[in-house]
């Protein structure tokens, strides 16, 4: 069973990668961006509930 630290690390990594994919696609493929944005919000809520400060790592900001 993974530790809380491992879970947080995995979610932070996914959050960061998702943002890397989202930022350049926003204007090109709005439907794909909307789908990614949904996952972005899910990860953001989860990380916030785990006590992760997103101030420095949240690049999407919308």
Short mmCIF file of C-alpha atoms in Angstrom, two decimals:
data_model
loop_
_atom_site.label_atom_id
_atom_site.label_comp_id
_atom_site.label_asym_id
_atom_site.label_seq_id
_atom_site.Cartn_x
_atom_site.Cartn_y
_atom_site.Cartn_z
CA UNK A 1 0.00 0.00 0.00
CA UNK A 2 1.49 3.37 -0.99
CA UNK A 3 2.20 5.93 1.67
CA UNK A 4 0.50 9.32 1.77
CA UNK A 5 3.75 10.90 0.59
CA UNK A 6 3.87 8.56 -2.44
CA UNK A 7 0.27 9.36 -3.33
CA UNK A 8 0.89 13.10 -3.07
CA UNK A 9 4.06 12.81 -5.18
CA UNK A 10 2.19 10.89 -7.89
CA UNK A 11 -0.67 13.41 -7.96
CA UNK A 12 1.71 16.39 -8.06
CA UNK A 13 3.55 14.75 -10.97
CA UNK A 14 0.28 14.12 -12.83
CA UNK A 15 -0.90 17.68 -12.11
CA UNK A 16 2.33 19.11 -13.51
CA UNK A 17 2.32 16.92 -16.63
CA UNK A 18 -1.32 17.69 -17.34
CA UNK A 19 -0.63 21.40 -17.19
CA UNK A 20 2.30 20.97 -19.60
CA UNK A 21 -0.10 19.35 -22.08
CA UNK A 22 -2.96 21.77 -21.47
CA UNK A 23 -1.23 25.10 -21.94
CA UNK A 24 -0.26 24.78 -25.63
CA UNK A 25 -3.51 23.07 -26.67
CA UNK A 26 -5.99 25.58 -25.25
CA UNK A 27 -6.50 27.55 -28.48
CA UNK A 28 -5.90 24.68 -30.92
CA UNK A 29 -8.32 22.06 -29.56
CA UNK A 30 -10.88 23.54 -27.17
CA UNK A 31 -12.79 20.25 -26.72
CA UNK A 32 -9.63 18.40 -25.74
CA UNK A 33 -8.69 21.24 -23.45
CA UNK A 34 -12.11 21.08 -21.76
CA UNK A 35 -11.64 17.38 -21.08
CA UNK A 36 -8.17 17.99 -19.67
CA UNK A 37 -9.48 20.87 -17.61
CA UNK A 38 -11.96 18.55 -15.92
CA UNK A 39 -9.11 16.26 -14.81
CA UNK A 40 -7.08 19.32 -13.80
CA UNK A 41 -9.90 20.41 -11.46
CA UNK A 42 -10.18 16.91 -9.98
CA UNK A 43 -6.46 16.82 -9.26
CA UNK A 44 -6.52 20.35 -7.87
CA UNK A 45 -9.32 19.50 -5.42
CA UNK A 46 -7.60 16.28 -4.37
CA UNK A 47 -4.23 17.94 -3.83
CA UNK A 48 -5.81 20.80 -1.91
CA UNK A 49 -7.64 18.35 0.33
CA UNK A 50 -4.32 16.61 1.00
CA UNK A 51 -2.87 19.93 2.16
CA UNK A 52 -0.66 20.63 -0.88
CA UNK A 53 -0.02 24.33 -1.47
CA UNK A 54 -0.71 24.81 -5.18
CA UNK A 55 0.41 28.43 -5.33
CA UNK A 56 3.77 27.67 -6.94
CA UNK A 57 2.82 24.72 -9.13
CA UNK A 58 -0.52 25.85 -10.59
CA UNK A 59 0.27 27.36 -13.98
CA UNK A 60 -3.19 27.13 -15.57
CA UNK A 61 -4.87 29.48 -13.08
CA UNK A 62 -8.40 29.36 -14.48
#
